[in-house]
Short mmCIF file of C-alpha atoms and ligand atoms in Angstrom, two decimals:
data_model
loop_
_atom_site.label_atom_id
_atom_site.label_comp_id
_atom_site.label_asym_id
_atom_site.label_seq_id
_atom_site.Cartn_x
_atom_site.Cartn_y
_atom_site.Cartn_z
CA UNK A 363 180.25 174.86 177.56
CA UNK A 364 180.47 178.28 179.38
CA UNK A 365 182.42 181.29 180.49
CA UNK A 366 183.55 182.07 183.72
CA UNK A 367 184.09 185.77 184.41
CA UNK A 368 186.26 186.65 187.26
CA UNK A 369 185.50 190.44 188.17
CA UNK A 370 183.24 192.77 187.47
CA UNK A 371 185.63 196.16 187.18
CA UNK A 372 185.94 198.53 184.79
CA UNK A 373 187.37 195.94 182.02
CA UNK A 374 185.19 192.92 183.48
CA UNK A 375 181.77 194.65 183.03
CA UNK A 376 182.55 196.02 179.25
CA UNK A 377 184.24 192.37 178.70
CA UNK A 378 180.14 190.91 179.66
CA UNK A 379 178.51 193.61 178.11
CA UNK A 380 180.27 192.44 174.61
CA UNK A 381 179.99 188.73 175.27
CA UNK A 382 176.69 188.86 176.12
CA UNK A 383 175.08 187.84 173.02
CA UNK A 384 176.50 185.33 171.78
CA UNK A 385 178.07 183.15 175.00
CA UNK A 386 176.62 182.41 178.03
CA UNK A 387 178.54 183.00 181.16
CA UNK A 388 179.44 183.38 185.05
CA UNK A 389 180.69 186.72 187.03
CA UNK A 390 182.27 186.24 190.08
CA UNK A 391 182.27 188.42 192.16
CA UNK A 392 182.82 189.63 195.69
CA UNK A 393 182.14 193.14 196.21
CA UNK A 394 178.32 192.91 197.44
CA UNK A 395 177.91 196.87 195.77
CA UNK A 396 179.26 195.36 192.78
CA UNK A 397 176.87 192.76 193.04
CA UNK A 398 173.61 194.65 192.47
CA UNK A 399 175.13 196.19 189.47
CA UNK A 400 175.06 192.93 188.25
CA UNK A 401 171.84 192.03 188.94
CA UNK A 402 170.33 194.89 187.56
CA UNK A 403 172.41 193.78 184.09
CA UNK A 404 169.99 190.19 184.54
CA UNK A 405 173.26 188.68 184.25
CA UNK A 406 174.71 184.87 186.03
CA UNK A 407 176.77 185.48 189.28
CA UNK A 408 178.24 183.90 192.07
CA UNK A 409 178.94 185.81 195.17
CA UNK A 410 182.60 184.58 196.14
CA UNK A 411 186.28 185.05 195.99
CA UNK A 412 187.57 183.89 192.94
CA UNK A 413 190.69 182.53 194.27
CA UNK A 414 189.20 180.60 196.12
CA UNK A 415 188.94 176.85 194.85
CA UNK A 416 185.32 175.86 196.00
CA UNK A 417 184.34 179.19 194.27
CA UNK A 418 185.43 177.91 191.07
CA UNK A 419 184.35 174.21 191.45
CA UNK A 420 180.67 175.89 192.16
CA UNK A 421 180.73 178.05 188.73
CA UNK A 422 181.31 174.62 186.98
CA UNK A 423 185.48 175.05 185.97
CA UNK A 424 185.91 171.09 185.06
CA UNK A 425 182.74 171.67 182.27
CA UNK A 426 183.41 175.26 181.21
CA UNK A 427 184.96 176.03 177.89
CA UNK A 428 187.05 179.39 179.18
CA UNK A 429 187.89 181.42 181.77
CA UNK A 430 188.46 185.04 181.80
CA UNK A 431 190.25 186.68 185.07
CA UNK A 432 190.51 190.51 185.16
CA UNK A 433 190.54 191.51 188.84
CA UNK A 434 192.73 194.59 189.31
CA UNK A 435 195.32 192.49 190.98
CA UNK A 436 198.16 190.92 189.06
CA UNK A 437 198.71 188.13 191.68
CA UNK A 438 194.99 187.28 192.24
CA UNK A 439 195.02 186.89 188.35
CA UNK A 440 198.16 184.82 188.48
CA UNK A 441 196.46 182.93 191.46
CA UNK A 442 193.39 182.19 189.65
CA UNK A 443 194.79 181.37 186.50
CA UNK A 444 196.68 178.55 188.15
CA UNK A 445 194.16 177.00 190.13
CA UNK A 446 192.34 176.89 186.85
CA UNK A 447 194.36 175.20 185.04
CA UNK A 448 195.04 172.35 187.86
CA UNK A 449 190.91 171.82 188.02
CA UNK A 450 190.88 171.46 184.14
CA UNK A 451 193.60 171.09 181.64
CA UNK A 452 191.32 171.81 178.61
CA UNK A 453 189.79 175.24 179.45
CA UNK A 454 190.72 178.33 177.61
CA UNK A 455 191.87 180.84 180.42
CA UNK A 456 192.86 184.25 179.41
CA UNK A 457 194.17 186.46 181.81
CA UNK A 458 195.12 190.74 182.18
CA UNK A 459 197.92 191.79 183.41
CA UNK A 460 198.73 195.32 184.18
CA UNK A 461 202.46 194.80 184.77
CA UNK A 462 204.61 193.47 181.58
CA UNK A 463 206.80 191.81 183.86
CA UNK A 464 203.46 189.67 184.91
CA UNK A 465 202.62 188.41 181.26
CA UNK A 466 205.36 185.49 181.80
CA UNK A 467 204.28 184.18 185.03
CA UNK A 468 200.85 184.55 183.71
CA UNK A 469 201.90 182.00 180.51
CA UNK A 470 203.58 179.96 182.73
CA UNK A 471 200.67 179.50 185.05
CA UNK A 472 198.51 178.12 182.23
CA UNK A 473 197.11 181.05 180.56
CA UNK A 474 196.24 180.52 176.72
CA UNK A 475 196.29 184.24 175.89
CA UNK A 476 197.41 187.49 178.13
CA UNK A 477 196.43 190.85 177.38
CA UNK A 478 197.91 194.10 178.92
CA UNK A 479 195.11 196.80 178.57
CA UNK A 480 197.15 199.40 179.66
CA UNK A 481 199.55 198.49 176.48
CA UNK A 482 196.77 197.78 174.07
CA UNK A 483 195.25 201.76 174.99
CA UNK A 484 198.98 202.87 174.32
CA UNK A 485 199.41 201.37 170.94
CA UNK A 486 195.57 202.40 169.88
CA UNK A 487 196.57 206.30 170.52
CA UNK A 488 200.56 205.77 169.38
CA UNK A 489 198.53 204.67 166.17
CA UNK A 490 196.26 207.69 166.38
CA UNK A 491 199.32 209.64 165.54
CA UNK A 492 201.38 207.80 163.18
CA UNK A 493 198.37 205.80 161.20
CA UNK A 494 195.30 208.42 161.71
CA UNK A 495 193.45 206.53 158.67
CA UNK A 496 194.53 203.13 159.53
CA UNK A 497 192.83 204.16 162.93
CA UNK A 498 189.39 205.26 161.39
CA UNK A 499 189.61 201.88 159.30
CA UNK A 500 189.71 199.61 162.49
CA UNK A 501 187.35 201.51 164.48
CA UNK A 502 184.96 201.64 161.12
CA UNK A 503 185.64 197.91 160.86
CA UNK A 504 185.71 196.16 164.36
CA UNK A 505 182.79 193.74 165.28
CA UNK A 506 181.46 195.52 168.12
CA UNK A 507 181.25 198.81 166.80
CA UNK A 508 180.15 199.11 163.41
CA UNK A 509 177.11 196.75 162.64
CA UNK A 510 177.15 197.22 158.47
CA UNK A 511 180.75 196.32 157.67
CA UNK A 512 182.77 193.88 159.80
CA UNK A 513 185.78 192.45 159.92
CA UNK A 514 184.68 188.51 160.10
CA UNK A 515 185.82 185.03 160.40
CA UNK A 516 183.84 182.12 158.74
CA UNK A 517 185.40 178.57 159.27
CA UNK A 518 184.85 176.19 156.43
CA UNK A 519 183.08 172.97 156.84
CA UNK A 520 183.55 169.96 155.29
CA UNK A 521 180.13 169.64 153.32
CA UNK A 522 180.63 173.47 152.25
CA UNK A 523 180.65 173.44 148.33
CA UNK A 524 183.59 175.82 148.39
CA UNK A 525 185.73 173.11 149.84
CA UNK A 526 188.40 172.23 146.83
CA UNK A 527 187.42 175.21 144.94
CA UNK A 528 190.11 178.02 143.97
CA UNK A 529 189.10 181.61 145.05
CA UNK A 530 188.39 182.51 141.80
CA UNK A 531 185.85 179.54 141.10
CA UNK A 532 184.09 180.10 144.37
CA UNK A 533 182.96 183.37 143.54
CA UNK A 534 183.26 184.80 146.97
CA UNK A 535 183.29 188.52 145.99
CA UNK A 536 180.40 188.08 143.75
CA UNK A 537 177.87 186.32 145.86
CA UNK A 538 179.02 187.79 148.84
CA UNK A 539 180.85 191.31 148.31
CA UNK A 540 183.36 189.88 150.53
CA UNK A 541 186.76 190.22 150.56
CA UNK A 542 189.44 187.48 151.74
CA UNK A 543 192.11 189.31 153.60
CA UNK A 544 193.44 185.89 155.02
CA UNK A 545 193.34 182.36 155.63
CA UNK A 546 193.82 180.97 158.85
CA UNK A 547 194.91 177.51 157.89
CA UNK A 548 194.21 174.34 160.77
CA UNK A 549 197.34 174.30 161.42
CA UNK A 550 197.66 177.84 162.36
CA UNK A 551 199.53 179.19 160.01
CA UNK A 552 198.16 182.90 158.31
CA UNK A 553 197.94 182.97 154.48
CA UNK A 554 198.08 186.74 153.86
CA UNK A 555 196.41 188.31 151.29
CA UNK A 556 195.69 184.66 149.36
CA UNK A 557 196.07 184.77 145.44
CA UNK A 558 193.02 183.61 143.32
CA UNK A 559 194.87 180.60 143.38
CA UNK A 560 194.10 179.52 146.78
CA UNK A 561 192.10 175.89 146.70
CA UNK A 562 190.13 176.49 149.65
CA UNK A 563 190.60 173.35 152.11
CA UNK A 564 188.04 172.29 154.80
CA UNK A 565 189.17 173.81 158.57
CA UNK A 566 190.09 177.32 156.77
CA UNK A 567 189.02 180.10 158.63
CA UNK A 568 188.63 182.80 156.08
CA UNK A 569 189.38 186.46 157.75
CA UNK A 570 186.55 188.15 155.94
CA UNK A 571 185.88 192.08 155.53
CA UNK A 572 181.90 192.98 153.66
CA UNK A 573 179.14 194.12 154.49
CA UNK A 574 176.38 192.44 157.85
CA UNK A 575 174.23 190.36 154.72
CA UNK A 576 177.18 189.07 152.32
CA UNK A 577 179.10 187.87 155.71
CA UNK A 578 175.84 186.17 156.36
CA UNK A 579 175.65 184.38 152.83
CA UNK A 580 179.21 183.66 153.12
CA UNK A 581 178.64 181.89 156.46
CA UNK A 582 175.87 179.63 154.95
CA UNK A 583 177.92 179.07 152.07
CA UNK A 584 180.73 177.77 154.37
CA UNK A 585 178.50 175.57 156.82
CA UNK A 586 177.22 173.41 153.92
CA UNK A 587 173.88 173.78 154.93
CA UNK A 588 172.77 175.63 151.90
CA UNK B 1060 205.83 220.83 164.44
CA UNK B 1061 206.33 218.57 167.41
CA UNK B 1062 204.57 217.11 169.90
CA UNK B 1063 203.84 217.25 173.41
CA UNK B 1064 202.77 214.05 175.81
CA UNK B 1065 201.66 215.13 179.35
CA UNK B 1066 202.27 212.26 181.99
CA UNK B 1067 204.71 209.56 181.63
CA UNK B 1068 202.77 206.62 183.48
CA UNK B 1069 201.93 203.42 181.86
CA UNK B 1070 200.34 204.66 179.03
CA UNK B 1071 202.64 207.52 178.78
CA UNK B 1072 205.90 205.72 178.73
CA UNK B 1073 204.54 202.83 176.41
CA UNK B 1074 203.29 205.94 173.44
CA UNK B 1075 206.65 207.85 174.06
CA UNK B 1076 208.36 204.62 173.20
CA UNK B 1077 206.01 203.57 169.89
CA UNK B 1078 206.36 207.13 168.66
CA UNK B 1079 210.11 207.93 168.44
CA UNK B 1080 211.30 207.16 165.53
CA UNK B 1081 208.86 208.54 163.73
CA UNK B 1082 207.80 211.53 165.68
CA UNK B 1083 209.27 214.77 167.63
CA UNK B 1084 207.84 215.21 170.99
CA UNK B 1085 208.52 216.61 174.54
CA UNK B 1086 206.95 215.00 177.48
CA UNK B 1087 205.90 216.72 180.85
CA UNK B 1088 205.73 215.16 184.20
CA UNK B 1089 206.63 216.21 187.29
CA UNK B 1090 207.66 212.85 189.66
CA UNK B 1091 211.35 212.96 190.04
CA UNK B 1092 211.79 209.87 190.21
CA UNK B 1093 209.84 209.03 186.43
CA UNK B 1094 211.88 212.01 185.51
CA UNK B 1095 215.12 210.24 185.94
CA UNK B 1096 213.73 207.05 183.79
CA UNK B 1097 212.94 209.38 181.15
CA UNK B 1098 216.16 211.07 181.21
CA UNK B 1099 217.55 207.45 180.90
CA UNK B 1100 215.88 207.06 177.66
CA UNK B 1101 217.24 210.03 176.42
CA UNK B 1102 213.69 211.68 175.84
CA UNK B 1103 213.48 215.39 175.91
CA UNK B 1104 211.43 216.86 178.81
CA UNK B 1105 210.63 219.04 180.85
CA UNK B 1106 209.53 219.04 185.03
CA UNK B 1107 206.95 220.65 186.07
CA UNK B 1108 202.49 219.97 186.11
CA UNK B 1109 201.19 220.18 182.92
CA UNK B 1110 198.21 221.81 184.22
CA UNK B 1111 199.65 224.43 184.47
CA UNK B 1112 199.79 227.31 181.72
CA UNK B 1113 203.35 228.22 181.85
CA UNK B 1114 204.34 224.82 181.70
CA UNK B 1115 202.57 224.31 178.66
CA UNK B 1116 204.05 227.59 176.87
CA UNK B 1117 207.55 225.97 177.83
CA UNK B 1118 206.66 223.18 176.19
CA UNK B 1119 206.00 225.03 172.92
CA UNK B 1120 202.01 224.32 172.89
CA UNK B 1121 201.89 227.68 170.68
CA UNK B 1122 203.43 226.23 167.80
CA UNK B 1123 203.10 222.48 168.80
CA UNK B 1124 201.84 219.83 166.32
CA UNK B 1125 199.98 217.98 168.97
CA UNK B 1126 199.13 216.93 172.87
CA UNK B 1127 198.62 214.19 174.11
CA UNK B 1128 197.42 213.83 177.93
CA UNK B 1129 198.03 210.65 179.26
CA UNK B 1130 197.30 211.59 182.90
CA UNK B 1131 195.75 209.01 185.51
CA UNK B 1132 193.46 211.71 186.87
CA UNK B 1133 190.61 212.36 184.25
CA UNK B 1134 190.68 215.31 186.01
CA UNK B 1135 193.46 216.68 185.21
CA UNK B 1136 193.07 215.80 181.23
CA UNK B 1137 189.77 217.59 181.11
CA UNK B 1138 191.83 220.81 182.33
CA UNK B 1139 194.78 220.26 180.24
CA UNK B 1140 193.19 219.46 177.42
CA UNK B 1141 190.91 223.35 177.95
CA UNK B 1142 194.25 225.22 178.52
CA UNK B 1143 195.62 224.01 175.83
CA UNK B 1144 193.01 224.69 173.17
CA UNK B 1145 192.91 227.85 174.40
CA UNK B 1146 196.85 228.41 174.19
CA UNK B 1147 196.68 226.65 170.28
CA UNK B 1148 193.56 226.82 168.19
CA UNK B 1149 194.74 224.48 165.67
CA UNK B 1150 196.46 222.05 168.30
CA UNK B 1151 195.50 218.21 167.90
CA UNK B 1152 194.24 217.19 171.05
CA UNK B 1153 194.66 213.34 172.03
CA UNK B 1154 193.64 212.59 175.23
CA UNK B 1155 192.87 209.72 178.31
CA UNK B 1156 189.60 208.80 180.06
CA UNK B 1157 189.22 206.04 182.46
CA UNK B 1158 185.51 206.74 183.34
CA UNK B 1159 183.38 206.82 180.33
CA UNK B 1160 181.12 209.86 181.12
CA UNK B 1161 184.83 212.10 180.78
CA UNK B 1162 184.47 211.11 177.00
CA UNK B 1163 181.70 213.90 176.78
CA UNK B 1164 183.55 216.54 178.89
CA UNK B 1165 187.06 215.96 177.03
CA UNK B 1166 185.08 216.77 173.61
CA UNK B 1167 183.46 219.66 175.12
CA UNK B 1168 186.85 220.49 176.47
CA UNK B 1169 188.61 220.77 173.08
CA UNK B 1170 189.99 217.66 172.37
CA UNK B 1171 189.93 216.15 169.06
CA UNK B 1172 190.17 212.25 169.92
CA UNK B 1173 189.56 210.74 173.34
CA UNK B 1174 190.51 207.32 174.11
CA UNK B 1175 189.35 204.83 176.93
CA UNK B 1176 192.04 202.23 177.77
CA UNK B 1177 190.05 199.95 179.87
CA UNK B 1178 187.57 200.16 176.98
CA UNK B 1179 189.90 199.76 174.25
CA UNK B 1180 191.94 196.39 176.35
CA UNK B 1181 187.97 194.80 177.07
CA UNK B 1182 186.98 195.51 173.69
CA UNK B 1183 189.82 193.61 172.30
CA UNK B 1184 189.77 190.86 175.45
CA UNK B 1185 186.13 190.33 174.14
CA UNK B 1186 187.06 190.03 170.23
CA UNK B 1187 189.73 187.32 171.07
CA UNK B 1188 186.67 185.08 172.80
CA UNK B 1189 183.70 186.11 169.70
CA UNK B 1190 186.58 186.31 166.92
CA UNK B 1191 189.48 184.85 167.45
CA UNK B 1192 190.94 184.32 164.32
CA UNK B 1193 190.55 188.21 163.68
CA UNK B 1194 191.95 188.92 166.71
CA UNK B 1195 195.40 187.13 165.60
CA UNK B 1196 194.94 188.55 162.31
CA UNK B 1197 194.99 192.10 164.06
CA UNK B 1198 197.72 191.05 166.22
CA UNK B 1199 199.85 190.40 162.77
CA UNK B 1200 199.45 193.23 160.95
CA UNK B 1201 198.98 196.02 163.48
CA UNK B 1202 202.04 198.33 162.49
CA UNK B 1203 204.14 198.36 165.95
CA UNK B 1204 203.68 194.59 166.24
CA UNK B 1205 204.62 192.98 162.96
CA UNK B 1206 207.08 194.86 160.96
CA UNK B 1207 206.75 192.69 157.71
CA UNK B 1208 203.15 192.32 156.93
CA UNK B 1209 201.29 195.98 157.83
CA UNK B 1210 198.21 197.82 157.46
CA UNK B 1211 199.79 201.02 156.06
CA UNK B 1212 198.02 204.80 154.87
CA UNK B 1213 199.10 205.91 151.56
CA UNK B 1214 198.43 209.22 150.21
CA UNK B 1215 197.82 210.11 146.85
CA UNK B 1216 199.78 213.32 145.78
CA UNK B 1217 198.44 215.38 143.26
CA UNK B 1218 202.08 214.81 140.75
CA UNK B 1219 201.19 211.14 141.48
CA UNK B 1220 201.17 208.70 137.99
CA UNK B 1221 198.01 206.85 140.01
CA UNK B 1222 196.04 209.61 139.86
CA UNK B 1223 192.97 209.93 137.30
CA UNK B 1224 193.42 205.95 136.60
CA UNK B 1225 191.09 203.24 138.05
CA UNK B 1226 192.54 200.38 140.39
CA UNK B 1227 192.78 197.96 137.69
CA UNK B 1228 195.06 200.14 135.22
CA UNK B 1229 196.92 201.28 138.49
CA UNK B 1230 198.39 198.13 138.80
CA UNK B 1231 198.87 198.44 142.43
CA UNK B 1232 198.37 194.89 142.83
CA UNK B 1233 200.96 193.84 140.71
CA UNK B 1234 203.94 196.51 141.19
CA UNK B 1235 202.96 196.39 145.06
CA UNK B 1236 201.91 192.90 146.20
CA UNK B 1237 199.56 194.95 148.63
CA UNK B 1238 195.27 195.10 148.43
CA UNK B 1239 193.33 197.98 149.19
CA UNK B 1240 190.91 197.54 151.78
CA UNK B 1241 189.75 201.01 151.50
CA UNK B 1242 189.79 204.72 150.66
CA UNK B 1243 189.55 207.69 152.83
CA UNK B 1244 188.36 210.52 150.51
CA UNK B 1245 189.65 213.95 151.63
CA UNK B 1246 186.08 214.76 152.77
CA UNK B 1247 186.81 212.55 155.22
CA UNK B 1248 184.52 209.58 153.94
CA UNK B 1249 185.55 206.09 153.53
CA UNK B 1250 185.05 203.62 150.60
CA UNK B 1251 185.55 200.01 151.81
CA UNK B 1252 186.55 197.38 149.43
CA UNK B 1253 186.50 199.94 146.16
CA UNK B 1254 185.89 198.01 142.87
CA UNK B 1255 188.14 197.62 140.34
CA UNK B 1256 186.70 200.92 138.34
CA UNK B 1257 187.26 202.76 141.64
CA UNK B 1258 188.97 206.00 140.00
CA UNK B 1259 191.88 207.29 142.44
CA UNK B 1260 192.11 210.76 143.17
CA UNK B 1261 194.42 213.12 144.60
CA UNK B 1262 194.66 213.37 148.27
CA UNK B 1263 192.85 209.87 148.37
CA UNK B 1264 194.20 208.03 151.17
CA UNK B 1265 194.74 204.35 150.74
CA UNK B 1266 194.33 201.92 153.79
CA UNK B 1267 196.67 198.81 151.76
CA UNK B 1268 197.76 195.75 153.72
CA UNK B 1269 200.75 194.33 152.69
CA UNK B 1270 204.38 193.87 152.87
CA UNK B 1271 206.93 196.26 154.01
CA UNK B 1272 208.96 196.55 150.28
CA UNK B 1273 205.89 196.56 148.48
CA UNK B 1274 204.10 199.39 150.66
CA UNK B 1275 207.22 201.17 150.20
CA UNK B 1276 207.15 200.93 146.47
CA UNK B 1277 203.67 202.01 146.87
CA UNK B 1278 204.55 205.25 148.67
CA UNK B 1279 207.21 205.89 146.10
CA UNK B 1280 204.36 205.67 143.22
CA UNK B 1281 202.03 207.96 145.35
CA UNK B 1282 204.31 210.52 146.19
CA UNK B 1283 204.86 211.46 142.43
CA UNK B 1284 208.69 211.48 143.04
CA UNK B 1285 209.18 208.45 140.86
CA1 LIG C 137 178.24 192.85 170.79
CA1 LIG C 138 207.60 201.50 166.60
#
């Protein structure tokens, strides 16, 4: 039930440092400079090329629950994702690319979700200009920078009291100071913006933005436990 | 009133592209052969190294808007980004650093808002592992991205009809569809989640998700024309 990391570069180290946490994981690695960075983080590694299959096999692929591969080369990532994939058809591999033109072949390799850093930087500072507060609201509100008030996601369980309860009637905002921005239903869909009409269903993932202790009495509320 | 976007590499090209229909700008860069893609999307711009001065003054930086360098040298951005504050006092200065410890240097430098890429692309590489329903939530209503559902910045002019009344007898709800998620104040602080007595203000800035007709309608009833 763990992460494989596959480089340690500029994105792969920030990508453990954030992870660290809350899931346990794997670097590998091959760069034996790269390495003792690394160790001096106390963090898992395996010395190896991550293309290479017996690599993979010995940082446990067929039981891990993702895969992340951000080596600087597109092909290596391509490489890796597919080998992946052909060692286990469940895990969750998601892949950089640097080149757009890589994104397909990364999807059609096996990857789950692609991200193009470059792309991501370009939109954050386009929206810099033509959003400036919008900007100041998601830096003020993403998990791993502000501590107080986060932008959350609480799943519903079963046993939670607020199952079959309309927004209203579950008093979110009260007990919690919480507000519902959306619903991710189980089957995917997005409810935007839900009216106080929503029933609440069991598998909702409620996109959640309050304050560190009314996310935290939301979350109990939503386990059942309490 | 126009802007000015040294470089036009990957992040260059990508900004230049997100940017023009809403903004005026000029890019420098000095590779022939980028020049000619540029001139093939019909961007104004002008050859030559932005580092140097009388590049810049060609480029207008004396009455310019903003800059934004977007080199791959951090570098170069540290010097471009000194030149120009001391060509424009009042410039806004957006700039690039790869290597973290530039971040300090940049500031120091002049410029106004420095972003990391490789930062920015891990940070949200690690948010789609820890949170992935917020991640596709951000995905959705990131302005470039989805062009029906956004997170949009109102501002409250001072002939507005919202101003002096509290969010419930504002109706925004209603006549909009969108929520308010928060409030930038024009001392630059910002109310998250504001209560329904939350009394607007002129030249309160309104971070509203919602849909594109009903943040227009919103506009219409901040800017006071209607
Ligand atoms: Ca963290
Ligand atoms: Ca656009």
């Amino acid at each position: 039930d763990h992460y494989i990391v596959c480089g340690y570069g500029r994105i792969g180290k920030h990508i453990c440092n954030l992870i660290a946490r809350e899931l346990p994981f794997v670097v590998i690695e091959n760069d034996p400079a790269v390495i003792e960075e690394i160790e001096a983080e106390g963090f898992l590694f395996i010395e190896g090329d991550a293309t290479n299959e017996e690599v993979l096999i010995k940082a446990g692929i067929e039981r891990a629950r993702g895969l992340v591969t951000v080596l600087r080369s597109d092909a290596d990532n391509v490489y890796i994702t597919l080998t992946a994939r052909s060692l286990n058809p469940r895990i969750f591999i998601m892949a950089r690319a640097d080149d757009e033109k890589v994104v397909k072949r990364l999807r059609q390799a096996g990857a789950n979700k692609v991200f193009s850093p470059y792309l991501i930087g370009a939109r954050r500072m386009a929206l810099a200009l033509l959003r400036p507060a919008v900007t100041d609201f998601l830096e003020l509100t993403t998990p791993e920078i502000n501590l107080e008030l986060q932008l959350e996601e609480v799943r519903l369980c079963p046993k939670s009291s607020l199952v079959g309860k309309d927004l209203i009637s579950s008093r979110i905002r009260e007990i919690s100071g919480a507000i519902i921005l959306a619903v991710k239903k189980l089957s995917g869909d997005m409810v935007f913006n839900p009216p106080p009409q929503y029933v609440l269903e069991s598998g909702d993932v409620l996109i959640a933005l309050g304050e560190r202790k009314g996310l935290a009495r939301l979350e109990e509320l939503a386990s059942g436990k309490k």
